Amino acid sequence: MLFNSLTFVLFFFIVLVLHYSPFSWRIKKSNLLIASYLFYAAWNPPFVILLWISTLVDWHVAKWIFKEQQQHKRRLLLILSLATNLGILGYFKYGEFLLENWQWLMGNLGIVYQVPEWSIILPVGVSFYTFQTMAYSLDIYLKRAKPAKSFLDFSLFVTFFPQLVAGPIVRPTHLIPQFEAPHLASLKQFGWGLGLVILGLFQKVVIADSLLSPAVEAVYGSKEALSFVDAWLGTFAFAGQIFSDFAGYSTTAIGVSLCLGFSLPTNFRFPYAAIGFSDFWRRWHISLSSWLRDYLYIPLGGNQMSNVRNYINLMLTMLLGGLWHGASWNFVIWGGLHGGFLAIERFSRKRWGQLSLTKTPLFSFMLALLTFAAINVTWVFFRAKDFATSSQIITSMFGFAPDNAATPLPTLYIIEVVLVVSLLVSAHWTMRNSTLEETIAKIPSWLLTSIITLMIFTLVITQGTGNAFIYFQF
């Protein structure tokens, strides 16, 4: 079920009616759990079984870990939890990728190996909820938290429908306590929630799908070598599209949750105003970057090891972060580029420190533009369907396009991309040291009402194509 569908509007209305009816808190939580299963089953009902497996295994394993005193038994129980979750993730998401690479390896060794036909469908959101349930077992193993008191609360934590399929990846210590006591939104919270839903859908339907997607498809769907300008503009368009699409989902999820009286963590903080890649990852997909930091980078030793080991840990974390996004070498390259940029940035700071020049507004702005340009280079590998396409576009972006290069972008698309992306980056830069709440508080009520009305109007006339959110494939 898509947020940007009339089906969801009806579904959400029924959920709100039941949530604000005079039932007991336990019944309301049961209603939310049932609604979450229905929300997920709308894609493919049998995959609800995977949710049940993760829920049952981690609920029991976490309790056993908490009671167990012998470290080796605690470790074995943790391995059981990780093996279950990573096994589900690995089989459905990486099975075909591993088979294809095994065939390639055997072929290079002179061994003929025919890969069996792979017809397994990828369960939507599997990367998100497996990471979420693993965090529960890991927190209890690391003695950061205690097991949930109620199986109902834990089940709702695993399946809570607003963020189930594309995040934010919520920590158990953040969401489970909210289910323990009755939560209903105040009038102000409900208004904020609806406002965020409108903003999120506007980002997805109007900006990502209507204004930027056509230019992205024209460039990345081209089978010919592209001109320098078209390659960059198509990639700028994708930068705007992927942000508006994913931030649109997160914003909508946070808004839906707020209407129900629950809070979800912020997942984006104006990332295209980042000054450097470490700053970018403090602003982009925050719930994933913090998860990788806390459950992978720090356990590997983080920055407490030697310089060489520190760089290895950093690179390994980002490579796995890239692979988390998809079973493709393009995603591995994307993660590797981010790891390399982060390592270069860290080396520079250790070697030369924080230069006084970097504190000046002009130099900071230039660094932000350089960061944005480098991020766009990495986006090529994220968006391209294969390595041949990404190589072709990168070649054009670095000025090596042939004289007869294709120019698939019509004038209207060029104007849309330049205008929308310029406004987007300018907005990020203007609000980089602020929050959405602080920014909105400064807007006169008449202007805010006009903006919301305009967003609703454009949503209605655009109607959208019913496109799934990009991150559903992860």
Short mmCIF file of C-alpha atoms in Angstrom, two decimals:
data_model
loop_
_atom_site.label_atom_id
_atom_site.label_comp_id
_atom_site.label_asym_id
_atom_site.label_seq_id
_atom_site.Cartn_x
_atom_site.Cartn_y
_atom_site.Cartn_z
CA MET A 1 0.00 0.00 0.00
CA LEU A 2 1.43 3.34 -1.08
CA PHE A 3 1.20 6.58 0.88
CA ASN A 4 0.50 8.31 -2.45
CA SER A 5 -2.72 6.38 -3.14
CA LEU A 6 -6.42 6.82 -2.41
CA THR A 7 -6.39 3.37 -0.82
CA PHE A 8 -4.04 4.63 1.87
CA VAL A 9 -6.20 7.71 2.50
CA LEU A 10 -9.17 5.44 3.26
CA PHE A 11 -6.98 3.05 5.27
CA PHE A 12 -5.51 5.86 7.36
CA PHE A 13 -8.95 7.38 8.00
CA ILE A 14 -10.19 4.04 9.40
CA VAL A 15 -7.04 3.68 11.53
CA LEU A 16 -7.56 7.18 12.98
CA VAL A 17 -11.23 6.50 13.74
CA LEU A 18 -10.35 3.29 15.60
CA HIS A 19 -7.40 4.92 17.38
CA TYR A 20 -9.50 7.78 18.72
CA SER A 21 -12.50 5.61 19.63
CA PRO A 22 -13.18 4.89 23.34
CA PHE A 23 -11.42 1.52 23.43
CA SER A 24 -8.85 0.32 25.95
CA TRP A 25 -5.18 0.99 25.16
CA ARG A 26 -4.54 -2.71 24.59
CA ILE A 27 -7.33 -2.90 22.01
CA LYS A 28 -6.00 0.22 20.29
CA LYS A 29 -2.53 -1.30 20.09
CA SER A 30 -4.04 -4.52 18.73
CA ASN A 31 -5.86 -2.48 16.10
CA LEU A 32 -2.58 -0.82 15.10
CA LEU A 33 -0.86 -4.20 14.88
CA ILE A 34 -3.61 -5.65 12.69
CA ALA A 35 -3.56 -2.51 10.54
CA SER A 36 0.22 -2.83 10.16
CA TYR A 37 -0.10 -6.42 8.95
CA LEU A 38 -2.84 -5.42 6.50
CA PHE A 39 -0.69 -2.51 5.28
CA TYR A 40 2.21 -4.88 4.58
CA ALA A 41 0.04 -7.68 3.19
CA ALA A 42 -1.30 -5.30 0.55
CA TRP A 43 1.92 -5.97 -1.40
CA ASN A 44 2.21 -9.72 -0.96
CA PRO A 45 0.35 -11.48 1.88
CA PRO A 46 2.68 -14.52 2.24
CA PHE A 47 5.61 -12.24 3.15
CA VAL A 48 3.86 -11.40 6.43
CA ILE A 49 5.21 -14.80 7.52
CA LEU A 50 8.73 -13.35 7.39
CA LEU A 51 7.65 -10.61 9.80
CA TRP A 52 6.28 -13.25 12.14
CA ILE A 53 9.53 -15.24 11.99
CA SER A 54 11.67 -12.21 12.83
CA THR A 55 9.26 -11.19 15.59
CA LEU A 56 9.09 -14.61 17.28
CA VAL A 57 12.81 -15.39 17.01
CA ASP A 58 14.03 -12.04 18.34
CA TRP A 59 11.40 -11.87 21.10
CA HIS A 60 12.46 -15.24 22.55
CA VAL A 61 16.18 -14.97 21.84
CA ALA A 62 16.41 -11.55 23.49
CA LYS A 63 14.72 -12.89 26.64
CA TRP A 64 17.14 -15.82 26.76
CA ILE A 65 20.15 -13.55 26.24
CA PHE A 66 18.99 -11.30 29.07
CA LYS A 67 18.63 -14.24 31.51
CA GLU A 68 21.79 -16.09 30.45
CA GLN A 69 24.95 -15.44 32.50
CA GLN A 70 27.49 -17.46 30.54
CA GLN A 71 29.05 -15.32 27.84
CA HIS A 72 29.58 -18.09 25.29
CA LYS A 73 25.88 -19.06 25.48
CA ARG A 74 24.85 -15.42 25.15
CA ARG A 75 27.03 -15.19 22.05
CA LEU A 76 25.47 -18.31 20.54
CA LEU A 77 21.99 -16.91 21.13
CA LEU A 78 22.98 -13.65 19.46
CA ILE A 79 24.33 -15.62 16.49
CA LEU A 80 20.94 -17.35 16.24
CA SER A 81 19.18 -13.98 16.03
CA LEU A 82 21.66 -12.55 13.51
CA ALA A 83 21.62 -15.73 11.42
CA THR A 84 17.82 -15.67 11.22
CA ASN A 85 17.57 -12.03 10.20
CA LEU A 86 20.59 -11.96 7.92
CA GLY A 87 19.55 -15.33 6.49
CA ILE A 88 16.18 -13.90 5.43
CA LEU A 89 17.86 -10.80 4.07
CA GLY A 90 20.61 -12.75 2.32
CA TYR A 91 18.35 -15.31 0.68
CA PHE A 92 15.75 -12.95 -0.71
CA LYS A 93 17.97 -9.97 -1.51
CA TYR A 94 21.39 -11.40 -2.39
CA GLY A 95 20.69 -14.97 -3.55
CA GLU A 96 20.61 -14.16 -7.27
CA PHE A 97 23.57 -11.77 -6.96
CA LEU A 98 25.70 -14.44 -5.26
CA LEU A 99 24.74 -17.08 -7.82
CA GLU A 100 25.62 -14.83 -10.75
CA ASN A 101 29.00 -13.97 -9.26
CA TRP A 102 29.67 -17.62 -8.49
CA GLN A 103 28.95 -18.47 -12.13
CA TRP A 104 31.34 -15.73 -13.23
CA LEU A 105 34.06 -17.07 -10.89
CA MET A 106 33.60 -20.64 -12.07
CA GLY A 107 33.70 -19.49 -15.68
CA ASN A 108 37.03 -17.77 -15.12
CA LEU A 109 38.35 -21.00 -13.62
CA GLY A 110 37.26 -22.92 -16.70
CA ILE A 111 34.34 -24.63 -14.97
CA VAL A 112 30.96 -24.57 -16.68
CA TYR A 113 28.24 -23.82 -14.13
CA GLN A 114 24.68 -23.01 -15.14
CA VAL A 115 22.89 -20.74 -12.70
CA PRO A 116 19.36 -21.98 -11.93
CA GLU A 117 16.55 -19.60 -12.79
CA TRP A 118 15.94 -17.25 -9.86
CA SER A 119 12.28 -16.27 -9.50
CA ILE A 120 12.26 -15.15 -5.87
CA ILE A 121 10.48 -11.83 -5.27
CA LEU A 122 12.20 -9.34 -2.96
CA PRO A 123 9.96 -8.65 0.07
CA VAL A 124 9.36 -4.91 0.33
CA GLY A 125 11.15 -3.25 3.24
CA VAL A 126 13.07 -6.38 4.25
CA SER A 127 16.33 -4.43 4.73
CA PHE A 128 14.63 -2.01 7.10
CA TYR A 129 12.76 -4.32 9.45
CA THR A 130 15.59 -6.87 9.70
CA PHE A 131 17.97 -4.11 10.84
CA GLN A 132 15.34 -2.90 13.29
CA THR A 133 14.80 -6.31 14.89
CA MET A 134 18.55 -7.01 14.98
CA ALA A 135 19.03 -3.78 16.92
CA TYR A 136 16.70 -5.16 19.60
CA SER A 137 18.77 -8.33 20.13
CA LEU A 138 22.06 -6.44 19.89
CA ASP A 139 21.00 -3.82 22.46
CA ILE A 140 20.10 -6.52 24.96
CA TYR A 141 23.29 -8.49 24.23
CA LEU A 142 25.35 -5.31 24.74
CA LYS A 143 23.32 -4.58 27.92
CA ARG A 144 22.06 -1.27 26.57
CA ALA A 145 18.43 -2.19 27.16
CA LYS A 146 16.09 -4.71 28.80
CA PRO A 147 13.58 -6.91 26.97
CA ALA A 148 10.16 -5.44 26.27
CA LYS A 149 7.55 -6.27 28.89
CA SER A 150 4.81 -6.99 26.38
CA PHE A 151 4.89 -9.20 23.31
CA LEU A 152 2.21 -6.95 21.81
CA ASP A 153 4.45 -3.89 22.24
CA PHE A 154 7.40 -5.69 20.66
CA SER A 155 5.30 -6.99 17.74
CA LEU A 156 4.02 -3.47 17.09
CA PHE A 157 7.59 -2.15 17.21
CA VAL A 158 8.61 -4.59 14.46
CA THR A 159 5.60 -3.90 12.23
CA PHE A 160 4.52 -0.29 12.96
CA PHE A 161 3.12 0.56 9.53
CA PRO A 162 4.22 4.23 8.99
CA GLN A 163 7.92 3.32 8.91
CA LEU A 164 7.74 -0.41 8.22
CA VAL A 165 8.88 -0.50 4.60
CA ALA A 166 11.28 2.45 4.21
CA GLY A 167 12.19 3.75 7.62
CA PRO A 168 13.27 5.66 9.53
CA ILE A 169 15.00 2.66 11.15
CA VAL A 170 13.76 3.11 14.71
CA ARG A 171 15.66 1.95 17.79
CA PRO A 172 13.70 -0.23 20.26
CA THR A 173 14.54 2.14 23.10
CA HIS A 174 12.84 4.95 21.18
CA LEU A 175 9.58 3.32 20.08
CA ILE A 176 8.73 0.48 22.49
CA PRO A 177 8.41 2.80 25.54
CA GLN A 178 5.87 4.86 23.57
CA PHE A 179 3.63 1.80 23.27
CA GLU A 180 3.62 1.13 27.00
CA ALA A 181 1.29 4.03 27.88
CA PRO A 182 -1.66 5.53 25.98
CA HIS A 183 -0.63 7.96 23.25
CA LEU A 184 -3.03 10.33 21.53
CA ALA A 185 -2.06 13.43 19.58
CA SER A 186 -2.93 16.85 20.87
CA LEU A 187 -4.65 19.22 18.46
CA LYS A 188 -1.31 20.92 17.75
CA GLN A 189 0.47 17.58 17.16
CA PHE A 190 -2.34 16.41 14.88
CA GLY A 191 -2.07 19.62 12.85
CA TRP A 192 1.70 19.23 12.60
CA GLY A 193 1.25 15.64 11.53
CA LEU A 194 -1.15 16.50 8.73
CA GLY A 195 1.16 19.31 7.61
CA LEU A 196 4.09 16.88 7.41
CA VAL A 197 1.98 14.39 5.45
CA ILE A 198 1.11 17.10 2.91
CA LEU A 199 4.76 18.18 2.69
CA GLY A 200 5.99 14.61 2.28
CA LEU A 201 3.48 13.79 -0.45
CA PHE A 202 4.29 17.07 -2.21
CA GLN A 203 7.97 16.13 -2.21
CA LYS A 204 7.20 12.69 -3.64
CA VAL A 205 4.36 13.32 -6.10
CA VAL A 206 5.09 16.82 -7.37
CA ILE A 207 8.86 17.26 -7.10
CA ALA A 208 10.26 13.73 -7.44
CA ASP A 209 7.74 12.11 -9.78
CA SER A 210 6.37 15.00 -11.84
CA LEU A 211 9.17 17.55 -12.12
CA LEU A 212 12.41 15.56 -11.93
CA SER A 213 11.71 11.94 -12.85
CA PRO A 214 11.21 12.60 -16.62
CA ALA A 215 14.69 14.17 -16.93
CA VAL A 216 16.27 11.33 -14.97
CA GLU A 217 14.61 8.70 -17.16
CA ALA A 218 15.64 10.52 -20.34
CA VAL A 219 19.31 10.61 -19.33
CA TYR A 220 19.71 7.27 -17.56
CA GLY A 221 17.54 5.47 -20.10
CA SER A 222 19.61 6.69 -23.04
CA LYS A 223 21.59 4.04 -24.88
CA GLU A 224 23.86 6.62 -26.50
CA ALA A 225 26.81 8.57 -25.14
CA LEU A 226 25.60 11.80 -23.54
CA SER A 227 26.84 15.36 -23.71
CA PHE A 228 28.64 16.90 -20.75
CA VAL A 229 25.68 19.17 -19.91
CA ASP A 230 23.01 16.47 -20.20
CA ALA A 231 24.99 14.01 -18.09
CA TRP A 232 25.37 16.53 -15.27
CA LEU A 233 21.79 17.82 -15.49
CA GLY A 234 20.37 14.29 -15.48
CA THR A 235 22.44 13.47 -12.40
CA PHE A 236 21.45 16.72 -10.67
CA ALA A 237 17.86 15.75 -11.41
CA PHE A 238 18.39 12.37 -9.77
CA ALA A 239 19.99 14.03 -6.74
CA GLY A 240 16.82 16.07 -6.33
CA GLN A 241 14.60 13.10 -7.10
CA ILE A 242 16.19 10.66 -4.64
CA PHE A 243 16.11 13.24 -1.85
CA SER A 244 12.53 14.34 -2.52
CA ASP A 245 11.38 10.73 -2.87
CA PHE A 246 13.08 9.33 0.24
CA ALA A 247 12.72 12.41 2.44
CA GLY A 248 9.13 12.55 1.22
CA TYR A 249 8.52 9.04 2.55
CA SER A 250 10.24 9.77 5.88
CA THR A 251 8.37 13.06 6.30
CA THR A 252 5.05 11.35 5.55
CA ALA A 253 5.85 8.51 7.96
CA ILE A 254 6.73 10.97 10.72
CA GLY A 255 3.54 12.92 10.03
CA VAL A 256 1.32 9.81 10.06
CA SER A 257 2.90 8.69 13.35
CA LEU A 258 2.43 12.14 14.86
CA CYS A 259 -1.27 12.07 13.98
CA LEU A 260 -1.46 8.89 16.06
CA GLY A 261 0.46 10.48 18.93
CA PHE A 262 3.85 8.80 18.35
CA SER A 263 7.20 10.37 17.46
CA LEU A 264 9.71 9.02 14.97
CA PRO A 265 13.29 10.29 14.65
CA THR A 266 14.30 12.82 12.01
CA ASN A 267 15.86 11.05 9.03
CA PHE A 268 17.10 14.03 6.96
CA ARG A 269 18.57 17.37 7.95
CA PHE A 270 19.17 19.41 4.77
CA PRO A 271 21.92 17.11 3.40
CA TYR A 272 22.70 19.13 0.27
CA ALA A 273 24.07 21.89 2.48
CA ALA A 274 26.68 19.52 3.90
CA ILE A 275 30.27 20.74 4.15
CA GLY A 276 32.22 17.53 3.70
CA PHE A 277 31.14 13.91 3.64
CA SER A 278 31.08 13.33 7.39
CA ASP A 279 28.67 16.25 7.59
CA PHE A 280 26.64 14.73 4.74
CA TRP A 281 26.21 11.46 6.61
CA ARG A 282 25.09 13.34 9.71
CA ARG A 283 22.31 14.76 7.54
CA TRP A 284 21.41 12.00 5.04
CA HIS A 285 19.45 8.86 6.02
CA ILE A 286 20.41 9.54 9.62
CA SER A 287 18.76 6.41 11.01
CA LEU A 288 20.89 4.15 8.75
CA SER A 289 24.16 6.03 9.19
CA SER A 290 23.77 6.01 12.99
CA TRP A 291 22.84 2.29 12.87
CA LEU A 292 25.98 1.46 10.88
CA ARG A 293 28.05 3.58 13.27
CA ASP A 294 26.69 2.02 16.47
CA TYR A 295 26.36 -1.62 15.37
CA LEU A 296 29.18 -2.00 12.86
CA TYR A 297 31.78 0.78 12.83
CA ILE A 298 32.24 1.12 16.61
CA PRO A 299 32.25 -2.67 17.29
CA LEU A 300 34.96 -2.98 14.62
CA GLY A 301 37.06 -0.57 16.66
CA GLY A 302 35.89 2.72 15.18
CA ASN A 303 38.51 5.45 15.38
CA GLN A 304 40.11 4.01 18.49
CA MET A 305 42.47 1.82 16.48
CA SER A 306 45.57 2.68 14.44
CA ASN A 307 45.19 5.04 11.49
CA VAL A 308 45.34 2.21 8.98
CA ARG A 309 42.78 0.12 10.88
CA ASN A 310 40.59 3.21 11.26
CA TYR A 311 40.51 3.70 7.48
CA ILE A 312 39.81 -0.02 6.95
CA ASN A 313 36.90 0.12 9.41
CA LEU A 314 35.54 3.20 7.68
CA MET A 315 35.81 1.66 4.23
CA LEU A 316 34.33 -1.67 5.33
CA THR A 317 31.37 0.09 6.95
CA MET A 318 30.59 2.11 3.84
CA LEU A 319 31.07 -0.85 1.48
CA LEU A 320 28.56 -2.85 3.52
CA GLY A 321 26.32 0.22 3.65
CA GLY A 322 26.42 0.34 -0.13
CA LEU A 323 25.67 -3.37 -0.42
CA TRP A 324 22.75 -2.92 2.01
CA HIS A 325 21.12 -0.70 -0.60
CA GLY A 326 21.14 -3.32 -3.31
CA ALA A 327 22.63 -6.52 -4.69
CA SER A 328 24.77 -4.88 -7.36
CA TRP A 329 28.41 -3.95 -7.80
CA ASN A 330 27.26 -0.42 -8.61
CA PHE A 331 26.03 -0.08 -5.03
CA VAL A 332 29.33 -1.46 -3.74
CA ILE A 333 31.17 1.17 -5.80
CA TRP A 334 28.80 3.84 -4.47
CA GLY A 335 29.59 2.81 -0.90
CA GLY A 336 33.30 2.56 -1.69
CA LEU A 337 33.38 6.09 -3.09
CA HIS A 338 31.73 7.42 0.06
CA GLY A 339 34.20 5.46 2.18
CA GLY A 340 37.09 6.84 0.14
CA PHE A 341 35.86 10.43 0.42
CA LEU A 342 35.39 10.02 4.18
CA ALA A 343 38.90 8.57 4.54
CA ILE A 344 40.43 11.44 2.53
CA GLU A 345 38.54 13.96 4.63
CA ARG A 346 39.67 12.33 7.88
CA PHE A 347 43.29 12.15 6.69
CA SER A 348 43.21 15.83 5.71
CA ARG A 349 41.92 16.89 9.11
CA LYS A 350 44.52 14.83 10.93
CA ARG A 351 47.28 16.14 8.68
CA TRP A 352 46.41 19.83 8.51
CA GLY A 353 43.74 20.32 11.17
CA GLN A 354 40.81 22.74 10.84
CA LEU A 355 42.20 25.58 8.74
CA SER A 356 40.97 29.03 9.76
CA LEU A 357 40.07 29.68 6.12
CA THR A 358 37.38 26.99 6.27
CA LYS A 359 35.50 29.03 8.88
CA THR A 360 34.80 31.91 6.49
CA PRO A 361 31.27 31.92 4.94
CA LEU A 362 32.53 32.11 1.35
CA PHE A 363 34.96 29.21 1.73
CA SER A 364 32.33 27.14 3.57
CA PHE A 365 29.92 27.73 0.71
CA MET A 366 32.54 26.68 -1.85
CA LEU A 367 33.24 23.52 0.14
CA ALA A 368 29.51 22.80 0.24
CA LEU A 369 29.31 23.12 -3.57
CA LEU A 370 32.34 20.86 -3.95
CA THR A 371 30.73 18.31 -1.62
CA PHE A 372 27.49 18.47 -3.61
CA ALA A 373 29.39 17.93 -6.87
CA ALA A 374 31.23 14.91 -5.43
CA ILE A 375 27.97 13.48 -4.08
CA ASN A 376 26.51 13.71 -7.58
CA VAL A 377 29.40 11.68 -8.94
CA THR A 378 28.51 8.92 -6.46
CA TRP A 379 24.80 9.16 -7.39
CA VAL A 380 25.64 7.98 -10.90
CA PHE A 381 26.50 4.51 -9.57
CA PHE A 382 23.43 4.53 -7.35
CA ARG A 383 21.04 5.24 -10.23
CA ALA A 384 22.59 3.51 -13.25
CA LYS A 385 21.11 0.09 -13.96
CA ASP A 386 24.52 -1.42 -14.75
CA PHE A 387 28.21 -0.62 -14.80
CA ALA A 388 28.23 0.09 -18.53
CA THR A 389 25.66 2.88 -18.08
CA SER A 390 27.46 4.39 -15.09
CA SER A 391 30.79 4.31 -16.93
CA GLN A 392 29.26 6.04 -19.93
CA ILE A 393 27.73 8.83 -17.83
CA ILE A 394 30.85 9.33 -15.70
CA THR A 395 32.92 9.61 -18.88
CA SER A 396 30.66 12.40 -20.12
CA MET A 397 30.59 14.18 -16.75
CA PHE A 398 34.38 14.36 -16.72
CA GLY A 399 34.50 15.96 -20.15
CA PHE A 400 35.26 12.97 -22.39
CA ALA A 401 31.98 12.86 -24.29
CA PRO A 402 32.28 12.27 -28.05
CA ASP A 403 31.57 15.10 -30.48
CA ASN A 404 28.30 13.50 -31.58
CA ALA A 405 27.05 12.94 -28.02
CA ALA A 406 23.29 12.72 -27.53
CA THR A 407 21.31 15.55 -25.95
CA PRO A 408 18.09 13.84 -24.80
CA LEU A 409 16.89 16.66 -22.54
CA PRO A 410 14.40 19.06 -24.16
CA THR A 411 14.43 22.72 -23.13
CA LEU A 412 11.47 22.30 -20.75
CA TYR A 413 13.26 19.53 -18.81
CA ILE A 414 16.42 21.62 -18.57
CA ILE A 415 14.49 24.58 -17.16
CA GLU A 416 12.70 22.33 -14.65
CA VAL A 417 15.91 20.69 -13.44
CA VAL A 418 17.87 23.94 -13.10
CA LEU A 419 15.02 25.72 -11.32
CA VAL A 420 13.97 22.89 -8.97
CA VAL A 421 17.48 21.75 -7.99
CA SER A 422 18.68 25.35 -7.50
CA LEU A 423 15.72 26.07 -5.22
CA LEU A 424 16.28 22.80 -3.35
CA VAL A 425 19.98 23.40 -2.70
CA SER A 426 19.31 27.04 -1.77
CA ALA A 427 16.64 25.96 0.70
CA HIS A 428 19.02 23.43 2.27
CA TRP A 429 21.77 26.04 2.58
CA THR A 430 19.39 28.61 4.08
CA MET A 431 18.13 26.15 6.72
CA ARG A 432 21.32 24.15 7.31
CA ASN A 433 21.76 25.39 10.90
CA SER A 434 18.06 25.39 11.69
CA THR A 435 15.15 22.95 11.88
CA LEU A 436 11.92 22.72 9.94
CA GLU A 437 9.99 23.70 13.07
CA GLU A 438 12.12 26.81 13.62
CA THR A 439 11.79 27.82 9.98
CA ILE A 440 8.02 27.42 9.92
CA ALA A 441 7.67 29.37 13.17
CA LYS A 442 9.16 32.42 11.39
CA ILE A 443 6.67 32.29 8.50
CA PRO A 444 3.59 34.53 8.83
CA SER A 445 0.38 32.53 9.22
CA TRP A 446 -1.14 33.93 6.02
CA LEU A 447 1.90 32.92 4.01
CA LEU A 448 2.05 29.47 5.60
CA THR A 449 -1.63 28.92 4.80
CA SER A 450 -0.98 29.98 1.20
CA ILE A 451 1.95 27.56 0.89
CA ILE A 452 -0.05 24.62 2.26
CA THR A 453 -2.97 25.47 -0.02
CA LEU A 454 -0.64 25.62 -3.02
CA MET A 455 0.88 22.22 -2.12
CA ILE A 456 -2.58 20.65 -1.80
CA PHE A 457 -3.65 22.22 -5.11
CA THR A 458 -0.60 20.92 -6.97
CA LEU A 459 -1.10 17.46 -5.43
CA VAL A 460 -4.69 17.39 -6.65
CA ILE A 461 -3.99 18.59 -10.19
CA THR A 462 -0.85 16.46 -10.51
CA GLN A 463 -2.60 13.34 -9.19
CA GLY A 464 0.62 11.43 -9.66
CA THR A 465 1.35 8.16 -11.40
CA GLY A 466 1.16 5.97 -8.32
CA ASN A 467 4.90 5.31 -8.47
CA ALA A 468 6.35 3.33 -5.57
CA PHE A 469 8.95 5.06 -3.44
CA ILE A 470 12.50 4.42 -4.68
CA TYR A 471 13.69 2.97 -1.37
CA PHE A 472 11.02 0.24 -1.47
CA GLN A 473 13.47 -1.77 -3.58
CA PHE A 474 15.94 -1.80 -0.70
#
